[in-house]
Short mmCIF file of C-alpha atoms and ligand atoms in Angstrom, two decimals:
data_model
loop_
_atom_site.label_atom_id
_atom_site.label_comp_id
_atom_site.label_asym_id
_atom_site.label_seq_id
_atom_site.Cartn_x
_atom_site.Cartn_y
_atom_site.Cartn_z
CA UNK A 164 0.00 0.00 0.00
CA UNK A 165 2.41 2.70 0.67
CA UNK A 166 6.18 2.97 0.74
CA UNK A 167 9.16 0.44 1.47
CA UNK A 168 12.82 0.98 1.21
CA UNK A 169 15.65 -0.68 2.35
CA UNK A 170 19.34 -0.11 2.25
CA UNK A 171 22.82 -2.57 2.75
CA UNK A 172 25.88 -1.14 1.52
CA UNK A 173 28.76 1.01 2.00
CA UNK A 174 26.93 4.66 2.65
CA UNK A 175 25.16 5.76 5.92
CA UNK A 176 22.13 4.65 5.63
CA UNK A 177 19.45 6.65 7.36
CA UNK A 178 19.77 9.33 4.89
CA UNK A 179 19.87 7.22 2.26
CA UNK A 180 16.27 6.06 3.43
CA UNK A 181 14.82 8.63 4.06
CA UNK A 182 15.34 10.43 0.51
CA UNK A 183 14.12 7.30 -0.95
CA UNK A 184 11.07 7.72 1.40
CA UNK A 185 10.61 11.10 -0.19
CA UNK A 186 10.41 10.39 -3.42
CA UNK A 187 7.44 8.05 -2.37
CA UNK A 188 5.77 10.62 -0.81
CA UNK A 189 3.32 11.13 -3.39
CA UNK A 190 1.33 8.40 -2.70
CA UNK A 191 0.23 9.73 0.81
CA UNK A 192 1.02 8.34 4.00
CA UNK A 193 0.30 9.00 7.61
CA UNK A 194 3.59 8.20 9.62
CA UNK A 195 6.94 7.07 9.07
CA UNK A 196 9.76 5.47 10.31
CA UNK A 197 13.32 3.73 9.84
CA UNK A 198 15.20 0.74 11.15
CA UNK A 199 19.28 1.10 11.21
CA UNK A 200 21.28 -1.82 12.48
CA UNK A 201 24.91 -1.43 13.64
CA UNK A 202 27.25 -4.15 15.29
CA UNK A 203 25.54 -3.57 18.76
CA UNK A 204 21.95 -3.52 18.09
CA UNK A 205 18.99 -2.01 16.04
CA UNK A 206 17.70 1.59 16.27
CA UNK A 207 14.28 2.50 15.49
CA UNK A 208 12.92 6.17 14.88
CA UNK A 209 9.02 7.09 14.13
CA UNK A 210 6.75 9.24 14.20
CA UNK A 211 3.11 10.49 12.81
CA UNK A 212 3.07 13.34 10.28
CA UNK A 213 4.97 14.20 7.45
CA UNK A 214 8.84 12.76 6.57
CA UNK A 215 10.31 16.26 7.97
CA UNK A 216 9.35 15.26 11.48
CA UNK A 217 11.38 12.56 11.20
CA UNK A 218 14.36 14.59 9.43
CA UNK A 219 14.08 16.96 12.39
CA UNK A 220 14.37 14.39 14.84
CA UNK A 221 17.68 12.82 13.42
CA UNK A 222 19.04 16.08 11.57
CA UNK A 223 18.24 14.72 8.31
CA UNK A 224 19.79 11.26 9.35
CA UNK A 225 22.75 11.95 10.22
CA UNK A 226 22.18 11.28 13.80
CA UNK A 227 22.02 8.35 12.85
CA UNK A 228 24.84 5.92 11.89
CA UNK A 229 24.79 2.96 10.18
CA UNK A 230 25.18 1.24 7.29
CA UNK A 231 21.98 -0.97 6.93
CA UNK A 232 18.41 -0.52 7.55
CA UNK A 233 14.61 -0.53 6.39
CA UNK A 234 12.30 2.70 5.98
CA UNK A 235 8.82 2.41 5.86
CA UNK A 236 5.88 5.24 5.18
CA UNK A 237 2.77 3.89 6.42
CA UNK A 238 -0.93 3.77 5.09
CA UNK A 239 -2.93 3.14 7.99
CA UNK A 240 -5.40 0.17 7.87
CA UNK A 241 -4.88 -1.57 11.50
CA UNK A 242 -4.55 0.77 14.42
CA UNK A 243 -5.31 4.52 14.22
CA UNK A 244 -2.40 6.70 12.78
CA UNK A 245 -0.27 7.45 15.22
CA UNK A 246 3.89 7.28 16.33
CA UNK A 247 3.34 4.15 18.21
CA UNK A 248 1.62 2.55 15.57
CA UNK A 249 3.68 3.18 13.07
CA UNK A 250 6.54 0.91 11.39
CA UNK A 251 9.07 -0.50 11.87
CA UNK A 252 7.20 -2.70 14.49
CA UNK A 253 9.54 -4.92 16.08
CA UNK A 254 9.53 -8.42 18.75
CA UNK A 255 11.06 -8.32 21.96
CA UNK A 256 14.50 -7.24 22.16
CA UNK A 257 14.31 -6.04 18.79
CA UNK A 258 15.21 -10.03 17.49
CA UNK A 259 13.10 -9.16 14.96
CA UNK A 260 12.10 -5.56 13.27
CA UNK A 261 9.72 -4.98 10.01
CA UNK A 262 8.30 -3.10 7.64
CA UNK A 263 5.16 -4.21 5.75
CA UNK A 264 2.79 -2.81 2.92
CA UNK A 265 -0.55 -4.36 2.79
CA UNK A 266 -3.04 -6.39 5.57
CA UNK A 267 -2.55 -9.20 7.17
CA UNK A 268 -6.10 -10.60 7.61
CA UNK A 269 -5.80 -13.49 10.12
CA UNK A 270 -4.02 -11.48 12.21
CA UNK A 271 -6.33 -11.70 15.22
CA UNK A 272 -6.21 -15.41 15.17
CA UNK A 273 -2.51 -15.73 15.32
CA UNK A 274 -2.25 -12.75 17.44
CA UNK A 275 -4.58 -14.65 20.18
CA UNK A 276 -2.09 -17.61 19.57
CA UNK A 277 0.44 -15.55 20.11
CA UNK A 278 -1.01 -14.10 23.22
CA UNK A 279 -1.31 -17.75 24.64
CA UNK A 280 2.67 -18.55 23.78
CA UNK A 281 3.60 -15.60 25.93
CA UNK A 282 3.82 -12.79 23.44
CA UNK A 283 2.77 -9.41 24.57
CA UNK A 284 1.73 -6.58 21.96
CA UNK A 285 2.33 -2.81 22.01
CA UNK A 286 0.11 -1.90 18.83
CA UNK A 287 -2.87 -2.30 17.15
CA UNK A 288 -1.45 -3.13 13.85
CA UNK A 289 -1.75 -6.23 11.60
CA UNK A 290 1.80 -5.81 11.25
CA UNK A 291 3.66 -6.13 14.63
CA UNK A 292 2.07 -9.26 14.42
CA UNK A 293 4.18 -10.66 11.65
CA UNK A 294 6.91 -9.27 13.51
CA UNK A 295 6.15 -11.55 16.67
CA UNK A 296 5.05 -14.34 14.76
CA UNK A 297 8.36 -14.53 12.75
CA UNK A 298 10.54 -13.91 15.95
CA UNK A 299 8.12 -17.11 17.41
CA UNK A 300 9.62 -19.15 14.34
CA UNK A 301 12.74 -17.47 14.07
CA UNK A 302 15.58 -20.96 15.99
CA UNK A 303 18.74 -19.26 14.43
CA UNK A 304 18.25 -19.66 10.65
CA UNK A 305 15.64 -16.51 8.88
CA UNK A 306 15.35 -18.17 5.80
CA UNK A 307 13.39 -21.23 8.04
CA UNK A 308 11.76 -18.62 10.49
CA UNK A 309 10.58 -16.71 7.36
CA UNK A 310 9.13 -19.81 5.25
CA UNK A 311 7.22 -20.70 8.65
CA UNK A 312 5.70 -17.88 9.05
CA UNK A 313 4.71 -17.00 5.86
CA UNK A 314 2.36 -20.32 5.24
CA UNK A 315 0.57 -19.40 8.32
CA UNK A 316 -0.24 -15.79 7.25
CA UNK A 317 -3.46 -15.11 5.24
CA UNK A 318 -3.76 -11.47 3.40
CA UNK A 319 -1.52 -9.37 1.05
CA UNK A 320 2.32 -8.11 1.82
CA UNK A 321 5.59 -6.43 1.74
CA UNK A 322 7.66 -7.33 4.39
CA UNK A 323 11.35 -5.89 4.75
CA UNK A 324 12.55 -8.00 7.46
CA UNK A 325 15.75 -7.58 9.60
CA UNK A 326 16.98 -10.25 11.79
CA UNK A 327 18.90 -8.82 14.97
CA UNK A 328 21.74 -11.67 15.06
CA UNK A 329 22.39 -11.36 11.60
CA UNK A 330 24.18 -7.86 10.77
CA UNK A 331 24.60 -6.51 7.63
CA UNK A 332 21.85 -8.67 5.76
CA UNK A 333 18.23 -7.53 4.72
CA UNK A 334 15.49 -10.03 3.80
CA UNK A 335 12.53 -9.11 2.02
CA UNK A 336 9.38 -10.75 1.01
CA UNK A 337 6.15 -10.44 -0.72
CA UNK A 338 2.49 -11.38 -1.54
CA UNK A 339 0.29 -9.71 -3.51
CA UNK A 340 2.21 -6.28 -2.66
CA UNK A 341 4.84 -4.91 -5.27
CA UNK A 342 8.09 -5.40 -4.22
CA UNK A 343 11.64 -5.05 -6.48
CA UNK A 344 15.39 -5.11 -5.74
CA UNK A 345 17.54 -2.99 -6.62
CA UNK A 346 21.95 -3.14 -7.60
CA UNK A 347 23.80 -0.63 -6.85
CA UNK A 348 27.57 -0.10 -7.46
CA UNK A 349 27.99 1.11 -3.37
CA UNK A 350 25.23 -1.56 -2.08
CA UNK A 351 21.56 -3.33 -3.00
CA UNK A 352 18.05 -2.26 -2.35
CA UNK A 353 14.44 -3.20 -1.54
CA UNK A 354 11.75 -0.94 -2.54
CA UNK A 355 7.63 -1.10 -2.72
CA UNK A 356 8.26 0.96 -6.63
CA UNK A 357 11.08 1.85 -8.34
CA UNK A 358 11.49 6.07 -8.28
CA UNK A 359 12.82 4.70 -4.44
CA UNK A 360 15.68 3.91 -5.83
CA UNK A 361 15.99 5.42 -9.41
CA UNK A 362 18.94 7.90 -8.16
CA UNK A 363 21.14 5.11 -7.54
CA UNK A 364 20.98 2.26 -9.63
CA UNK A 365 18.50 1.83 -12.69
CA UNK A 366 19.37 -2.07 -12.32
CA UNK A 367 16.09 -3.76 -10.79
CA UNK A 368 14.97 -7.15 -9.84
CA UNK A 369 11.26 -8.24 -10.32
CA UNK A 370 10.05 -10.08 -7.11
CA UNK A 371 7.52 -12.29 -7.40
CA UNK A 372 5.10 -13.59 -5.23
CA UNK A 373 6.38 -15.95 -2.33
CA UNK A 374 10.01 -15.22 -3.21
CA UNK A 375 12.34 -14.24 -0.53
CA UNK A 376 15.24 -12.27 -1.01
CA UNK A 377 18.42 -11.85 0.96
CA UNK A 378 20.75 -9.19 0.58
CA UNK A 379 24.03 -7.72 2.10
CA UNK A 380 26.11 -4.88 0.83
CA UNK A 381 27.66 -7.36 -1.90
CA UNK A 382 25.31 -9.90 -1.77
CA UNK A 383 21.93 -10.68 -3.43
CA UNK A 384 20.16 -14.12 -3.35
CA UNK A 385 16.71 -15.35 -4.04
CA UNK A 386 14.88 -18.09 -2.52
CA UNK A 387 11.44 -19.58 -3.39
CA UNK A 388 9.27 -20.78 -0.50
CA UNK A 389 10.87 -23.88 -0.01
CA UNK A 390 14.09 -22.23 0.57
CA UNK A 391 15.56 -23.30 -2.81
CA UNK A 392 17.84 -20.56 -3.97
CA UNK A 393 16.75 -19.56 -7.55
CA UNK A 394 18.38 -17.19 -10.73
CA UNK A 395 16.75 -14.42 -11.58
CA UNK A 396 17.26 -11.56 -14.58
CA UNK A 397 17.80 -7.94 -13.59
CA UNK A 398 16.22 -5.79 -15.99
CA UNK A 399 17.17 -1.81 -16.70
CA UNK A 400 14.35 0.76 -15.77
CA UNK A 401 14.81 3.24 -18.53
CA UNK A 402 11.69 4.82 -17.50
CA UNK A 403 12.46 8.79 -16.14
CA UNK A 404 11.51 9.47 -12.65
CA UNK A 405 8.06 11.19 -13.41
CA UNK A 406 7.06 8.08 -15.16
CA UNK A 407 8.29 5.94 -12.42
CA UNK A 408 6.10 7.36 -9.76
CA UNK A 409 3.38 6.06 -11.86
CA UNK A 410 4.53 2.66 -12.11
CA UNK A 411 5.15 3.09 -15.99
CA UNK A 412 1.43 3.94 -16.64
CA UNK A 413 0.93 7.16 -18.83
CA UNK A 414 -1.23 8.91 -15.46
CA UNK A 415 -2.11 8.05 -12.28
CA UNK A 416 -5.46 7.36 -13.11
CA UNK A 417 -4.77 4.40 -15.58
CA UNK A 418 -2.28 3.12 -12.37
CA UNK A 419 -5.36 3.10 -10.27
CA UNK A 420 -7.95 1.34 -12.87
CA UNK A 421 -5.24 -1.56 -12.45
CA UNK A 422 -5.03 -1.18 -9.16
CA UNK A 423 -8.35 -2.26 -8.64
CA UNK A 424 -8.38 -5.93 -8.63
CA UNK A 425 -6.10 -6.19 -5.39
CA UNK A 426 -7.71 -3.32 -3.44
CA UNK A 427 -11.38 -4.72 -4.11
CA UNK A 428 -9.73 -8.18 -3.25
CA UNK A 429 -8.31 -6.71 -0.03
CA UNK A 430 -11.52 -5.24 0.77
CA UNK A 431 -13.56 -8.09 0.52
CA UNK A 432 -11.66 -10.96 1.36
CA UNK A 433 -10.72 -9.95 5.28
CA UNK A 434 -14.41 -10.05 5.72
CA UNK A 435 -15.30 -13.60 4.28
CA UNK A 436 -14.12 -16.78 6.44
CA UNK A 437 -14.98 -19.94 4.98
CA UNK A 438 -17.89 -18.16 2.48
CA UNK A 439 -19.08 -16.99 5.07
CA UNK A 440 -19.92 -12.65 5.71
CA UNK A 441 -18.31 -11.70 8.94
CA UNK A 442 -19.16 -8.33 9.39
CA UNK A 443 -18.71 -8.37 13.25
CA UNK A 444 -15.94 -5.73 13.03
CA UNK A 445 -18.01 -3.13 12.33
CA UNK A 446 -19.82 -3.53 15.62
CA UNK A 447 -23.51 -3.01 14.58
CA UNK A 448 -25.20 -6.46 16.29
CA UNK A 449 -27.83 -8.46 14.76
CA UNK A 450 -30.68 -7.06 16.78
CA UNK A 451 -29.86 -3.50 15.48
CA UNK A 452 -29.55 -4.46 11.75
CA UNK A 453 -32.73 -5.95 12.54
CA UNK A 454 -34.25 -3.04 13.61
CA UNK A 455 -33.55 -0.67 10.93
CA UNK A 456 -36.86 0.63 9.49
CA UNK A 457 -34.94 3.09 6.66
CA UNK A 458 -31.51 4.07 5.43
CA UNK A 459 -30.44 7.41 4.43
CA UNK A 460 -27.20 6.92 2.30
CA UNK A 461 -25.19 10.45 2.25
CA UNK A 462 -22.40 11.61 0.41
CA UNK A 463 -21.01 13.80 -2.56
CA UNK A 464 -19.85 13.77 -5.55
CA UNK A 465 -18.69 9.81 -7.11
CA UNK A 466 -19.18 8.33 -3.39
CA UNK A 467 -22.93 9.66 -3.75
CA UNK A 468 -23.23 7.79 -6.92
CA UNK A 469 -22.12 4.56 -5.25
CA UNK A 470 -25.21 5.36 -2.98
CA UNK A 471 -27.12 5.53 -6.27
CA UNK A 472 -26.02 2.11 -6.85
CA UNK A 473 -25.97 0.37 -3.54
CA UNK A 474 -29.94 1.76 -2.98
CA UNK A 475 -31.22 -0.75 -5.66
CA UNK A 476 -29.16 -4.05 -3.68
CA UNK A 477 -30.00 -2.97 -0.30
CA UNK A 478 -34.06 -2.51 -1.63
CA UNK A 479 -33.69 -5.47 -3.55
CA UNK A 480 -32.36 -7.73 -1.05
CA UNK A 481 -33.19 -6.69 2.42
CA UNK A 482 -36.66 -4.92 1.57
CA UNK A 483 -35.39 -2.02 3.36
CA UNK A 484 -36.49 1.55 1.76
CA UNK A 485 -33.43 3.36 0.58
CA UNK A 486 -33.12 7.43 0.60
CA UNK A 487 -29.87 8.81 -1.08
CA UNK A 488 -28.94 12.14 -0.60
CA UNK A 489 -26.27 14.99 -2.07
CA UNK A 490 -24.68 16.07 1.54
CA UNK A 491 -24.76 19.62 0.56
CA UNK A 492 -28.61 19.25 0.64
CA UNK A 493 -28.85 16.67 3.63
CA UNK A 494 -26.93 19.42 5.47
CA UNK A 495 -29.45 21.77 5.21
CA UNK A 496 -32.78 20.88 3.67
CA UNK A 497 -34.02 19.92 7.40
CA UNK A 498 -34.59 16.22 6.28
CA UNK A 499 -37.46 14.72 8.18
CA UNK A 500 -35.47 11.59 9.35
CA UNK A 501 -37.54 8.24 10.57
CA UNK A 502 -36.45 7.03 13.96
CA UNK A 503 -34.62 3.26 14.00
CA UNK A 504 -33.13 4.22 11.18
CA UNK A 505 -29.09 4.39 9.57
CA UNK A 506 -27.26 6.61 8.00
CA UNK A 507 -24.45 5.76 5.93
CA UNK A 508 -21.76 8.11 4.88
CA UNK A 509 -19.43 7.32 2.01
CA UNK A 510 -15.92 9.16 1.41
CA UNK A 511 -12.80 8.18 0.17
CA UNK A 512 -10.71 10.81 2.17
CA UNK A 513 -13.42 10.75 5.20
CA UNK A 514 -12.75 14.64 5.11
CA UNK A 515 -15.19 15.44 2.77
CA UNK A 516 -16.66 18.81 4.26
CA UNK A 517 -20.40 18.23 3.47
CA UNK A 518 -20.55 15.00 4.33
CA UNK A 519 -18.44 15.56 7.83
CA UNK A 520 -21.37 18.11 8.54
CA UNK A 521 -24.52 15.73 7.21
CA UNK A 522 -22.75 12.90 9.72
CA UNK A 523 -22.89 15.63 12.85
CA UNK A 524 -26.99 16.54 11.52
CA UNK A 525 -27.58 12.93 11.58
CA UNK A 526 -26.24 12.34 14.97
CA UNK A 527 -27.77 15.40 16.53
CA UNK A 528 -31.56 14.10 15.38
CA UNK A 529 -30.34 10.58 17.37
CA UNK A 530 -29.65 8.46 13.37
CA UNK A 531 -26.67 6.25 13.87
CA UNK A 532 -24.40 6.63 11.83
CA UNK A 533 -21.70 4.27 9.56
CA UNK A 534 -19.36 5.64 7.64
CA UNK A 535 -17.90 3.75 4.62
CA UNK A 536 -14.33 5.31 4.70
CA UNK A 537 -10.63 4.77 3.35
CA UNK A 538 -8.59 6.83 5.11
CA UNK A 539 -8.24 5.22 8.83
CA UNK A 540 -8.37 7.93 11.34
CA UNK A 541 -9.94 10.42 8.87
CA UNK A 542 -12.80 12.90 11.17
CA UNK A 543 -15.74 10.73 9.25
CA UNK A 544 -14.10 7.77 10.40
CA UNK A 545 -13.56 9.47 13.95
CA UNK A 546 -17.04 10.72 14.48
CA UNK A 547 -19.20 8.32 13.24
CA UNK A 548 -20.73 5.61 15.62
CA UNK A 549 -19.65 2.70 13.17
CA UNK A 550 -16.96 2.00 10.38
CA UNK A 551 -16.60 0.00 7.49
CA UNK A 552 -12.80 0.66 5.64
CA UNK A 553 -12.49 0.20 2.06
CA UNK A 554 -8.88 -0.91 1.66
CA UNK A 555 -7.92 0.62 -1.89
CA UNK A 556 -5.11 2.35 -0.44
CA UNK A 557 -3.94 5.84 -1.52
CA UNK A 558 -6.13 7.02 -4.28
CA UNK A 559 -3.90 10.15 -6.24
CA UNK A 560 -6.09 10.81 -9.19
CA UNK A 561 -8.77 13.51 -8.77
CA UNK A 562 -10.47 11.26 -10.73
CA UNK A 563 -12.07 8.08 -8.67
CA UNK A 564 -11.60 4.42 -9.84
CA UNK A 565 -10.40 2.18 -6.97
CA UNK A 566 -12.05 4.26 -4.17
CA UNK A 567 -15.45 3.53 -6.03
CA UNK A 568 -15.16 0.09 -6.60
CA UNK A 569 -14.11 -0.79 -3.11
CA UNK A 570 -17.07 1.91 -1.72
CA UNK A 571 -19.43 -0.37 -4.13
CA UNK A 572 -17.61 -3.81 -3.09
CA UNK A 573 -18.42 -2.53 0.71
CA UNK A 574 -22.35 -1.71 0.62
CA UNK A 575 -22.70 -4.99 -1.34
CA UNK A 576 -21.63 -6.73 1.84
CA UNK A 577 -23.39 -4.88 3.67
CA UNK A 578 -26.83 -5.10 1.94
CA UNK A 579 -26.07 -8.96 2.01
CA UNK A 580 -25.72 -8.87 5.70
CA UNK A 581 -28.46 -6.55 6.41
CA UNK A 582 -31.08 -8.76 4.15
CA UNK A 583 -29.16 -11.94 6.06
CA UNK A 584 -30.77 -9.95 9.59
CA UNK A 585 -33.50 -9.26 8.02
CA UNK A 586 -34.02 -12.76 6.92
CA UNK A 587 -34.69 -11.95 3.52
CA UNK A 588 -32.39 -14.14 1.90
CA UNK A 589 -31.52 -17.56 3.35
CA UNK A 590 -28.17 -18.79 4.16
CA UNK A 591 -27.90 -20.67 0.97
CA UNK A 592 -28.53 -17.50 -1.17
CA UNK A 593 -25.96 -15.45 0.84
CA UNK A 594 -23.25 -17.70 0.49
CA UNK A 595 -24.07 -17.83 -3.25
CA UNK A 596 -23.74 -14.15 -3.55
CA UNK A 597 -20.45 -14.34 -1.43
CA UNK A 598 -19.37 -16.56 -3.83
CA UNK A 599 -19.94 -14.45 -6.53
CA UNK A 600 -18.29 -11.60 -4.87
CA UNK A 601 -15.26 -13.77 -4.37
CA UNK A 602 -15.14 -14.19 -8.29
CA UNK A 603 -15.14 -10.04 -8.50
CA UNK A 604 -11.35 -9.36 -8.37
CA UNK A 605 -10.55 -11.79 -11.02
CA UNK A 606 -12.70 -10.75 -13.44
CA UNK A 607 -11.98 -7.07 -13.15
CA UNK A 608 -8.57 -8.37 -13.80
CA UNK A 609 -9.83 -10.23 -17.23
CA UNK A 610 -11.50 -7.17 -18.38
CA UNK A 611 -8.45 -4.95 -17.68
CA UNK A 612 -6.32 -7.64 -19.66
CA UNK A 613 -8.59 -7.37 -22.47
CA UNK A 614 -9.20 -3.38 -22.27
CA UNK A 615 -7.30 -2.86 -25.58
CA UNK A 616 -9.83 -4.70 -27.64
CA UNK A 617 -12.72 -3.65 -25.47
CA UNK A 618 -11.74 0.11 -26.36
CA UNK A 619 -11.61 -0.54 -30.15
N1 LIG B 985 -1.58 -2.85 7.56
C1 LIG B 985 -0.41 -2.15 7.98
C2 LIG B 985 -0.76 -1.08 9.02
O1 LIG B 985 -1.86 -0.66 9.15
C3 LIG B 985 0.41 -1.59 6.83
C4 LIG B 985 -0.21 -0.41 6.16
C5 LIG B 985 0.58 0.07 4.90
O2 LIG B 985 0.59 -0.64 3.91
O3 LIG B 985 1.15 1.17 4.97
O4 LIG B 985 0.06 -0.65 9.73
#
């Protein structure tokens, strides 16, 4: 989801990091944070807010020395953003310190697991418990602490990993998360996308899924997830940096539409165990689903249109009249509002000004409230009584493509499970449509891979 970089070689690395964090500060972030190792241990800054706090704090990384490390910007999707929440997270002692793009959806399970071994937590991320789990594996040899750890995790990653007894060396893995390597002549790189890295080497490594890397200063190998090493081709980036932010595509927008397959797979798939719809996170219980005599769906501009949308499933499957709304009017029109009823907000950003103030009107006249939100922490996600996350991830373009989808991917679940409560569709005809939903990703996929002949 957001940024990655890591560093072995012959420089100092903090500042090396934290320039390569900058040039992936266009894709938003919330918090960030860098790992350096040195002989006698690993040290870990972070903080909320923008890169400069951090360059503040170790006067542009030179406080820091060091000649190895991983630098992370963070996307929240676990745990509010905050300093203690953000990466590297790290077991006890420091054995074990990560970075990670993505979600780790089982996480609760093995964190209760964990919980039961002994293991104490310090976050609310997904991530610190990869951390834990890979310092639970970790008996002296990564590679088999890594390859352990990675069958039991469900969910989409980055991880840069780095192991305190093994100085010097970086390891790296992924799932469903971009991830590359980079040569340089002074020392090798991991990145989440290339203009990371672009101002030292142009000489890149494709990761693939389940592959593990291990790198030193002078040193690159790649294992698969048996621990066999394998070859692989470096290619040259000729790309300039402007194109590289955009991950070769022509605009941002076009980066997005492909984009869409993983974040409406992220979005949906942490909610369905076993095709079954567990919607439990959100906190709204059966008995008040139940009780919902009307839904007023509120929101602006592309996220209103997904109310547009989502009115016909919800009608159509729960029976439940819909009412969708332009916030700017909800705001002020003096709606006459039906008690034991919902309102849903939609907004990417969960800043949206209109629909901040149509959340407060709805909560003054007593309408719970459940916002449909992607950025974690955002004051929509803050004020309203319940939240359901889309997990698209930053969304640059103006113009909206994986926000919507996700939005649209969300009230579908949630119309399932409200006509579920309702019992207006039986078990059988739930798990159908989760089925179908599961299918979703994929064949936005085979319609993107076929675009060119779709558009002539
Ligand atoms: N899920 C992780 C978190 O919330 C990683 C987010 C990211 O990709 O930046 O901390």
């Amino acid at each position: 989801m957001c940024g990655i970089v890591g560093y072995a070689g012959l420089e100092q690395a903090a500042p090396i990091l934290l320039n390569g964090l900058e040039k992936l500060e266009y894709r938003g972030y919330d918090s960030a944070g860098i790992a350096i190792g040195r002989e006698d241990g690993i040290e870990i800054v972070k903080a909320k807010g923008r890169l400069n706090v951090l360059r503040e704090m170790t006067d542009d990384g030179k406080t820091i020395s060091g000649t190895w490390g991983i630098g992370h910007t963070r996307w929240a999707t676990h745990g509010e953003p905050s300093t203690n929440n953000s990466h590297p997270h790290y077991s006890r002692g420091k054995r074990v310190v990560v970075v990670h793009n993505g979600i780790i959806e089982n996480h609760q399970e093995l964190k209760d697991r964990l919980i039961k071994k002994g293991y104490r937590f310090q976050t609310q991320t997904d991530t610190e418990v990869a951390a834990q789990l890979l310092d639970f594996y970790y008996k002296g040899d990564p590679l088999d602490a890594i390859q352990q750890a990675l069958i039991r995790v469900t969910g989409s990653y980055a991880l840069g990993i780095l192991f305190q007894d093994f100085p010097g060396v970086i390891y790296a893995v992924r799932k469903d998360c971009p991830l590359i390597v980079g040569a340089a002549s002074h020392g090798n790189f991991i990145a989440s996308d290339v203009p990371a890295i672009l101002n030292h080497t142009r000489t890149v490594y494709e990761i693939q899924n389940m592959e593990i890397v291990k790198m030193t200063d002078h040193d690159l190998h790649f294992y698969n997830l048996d621990g066999e090493e394998i070859e692989k081709q470096a290619n040259h980036i000729d790309w300039d940096a402007e194109a590289a932010e955009k991950s070769g595509y022509e605009h941002f927008m076009m980066k997005e539409i492909h984009e869409q397959p993983k974040a409406v797979r992220d979005t949906i798939s942490a909610r369905i165990h076993e095709n079954r719809l567990d919607l439990s996170q959100i906190g709204l219980s059966g008995e008040q689903m139940k009780s919902f005599r009307r839904i007023y769906i509120v929101a602006c501009g592309s996220a209103y249109h997904v109310g547009v949308a989502a009115r016909y499933v919800m009608e159509d499957l729960a029976r439940v009249p819909v009412e969708v709304d332009l916030a700017s009017e909800f705001r002020y029109r003096n709606p006459v509002l039906e008690e034991q009823s919902l309102c849903i907000v939609i907004s990417q950003s969960g800043e949206t000004a209109d629909s901040l103030a149509a959340l407060r009107e709805a909560k003054t006249r007593g309408i719970p409230v459940l916002a449909v939100v992607n950025v974690l922490g955002s004051s929509i996600a803050r004020e309203a009584d319940y939240v359901m996350y889309t997990w698209a991830g930053p969304e640059i373009s103006v113009a909206t493509t994986k926000a919507y989808s996700t939005q649209l991917a969300a009230l579908y679940m949630f119309s399932m499970e409200l006509a579920r409560e309702k019992e207006q569709i039986s078990m059988e005809t739930c798990e159908a449509l989760v089925a179908e939903l599961l299918l979703l990703p994929d064949k936005i996929e085979r319609i993107l891979a076929d675009k060119e002949r779709i558009q002539w």
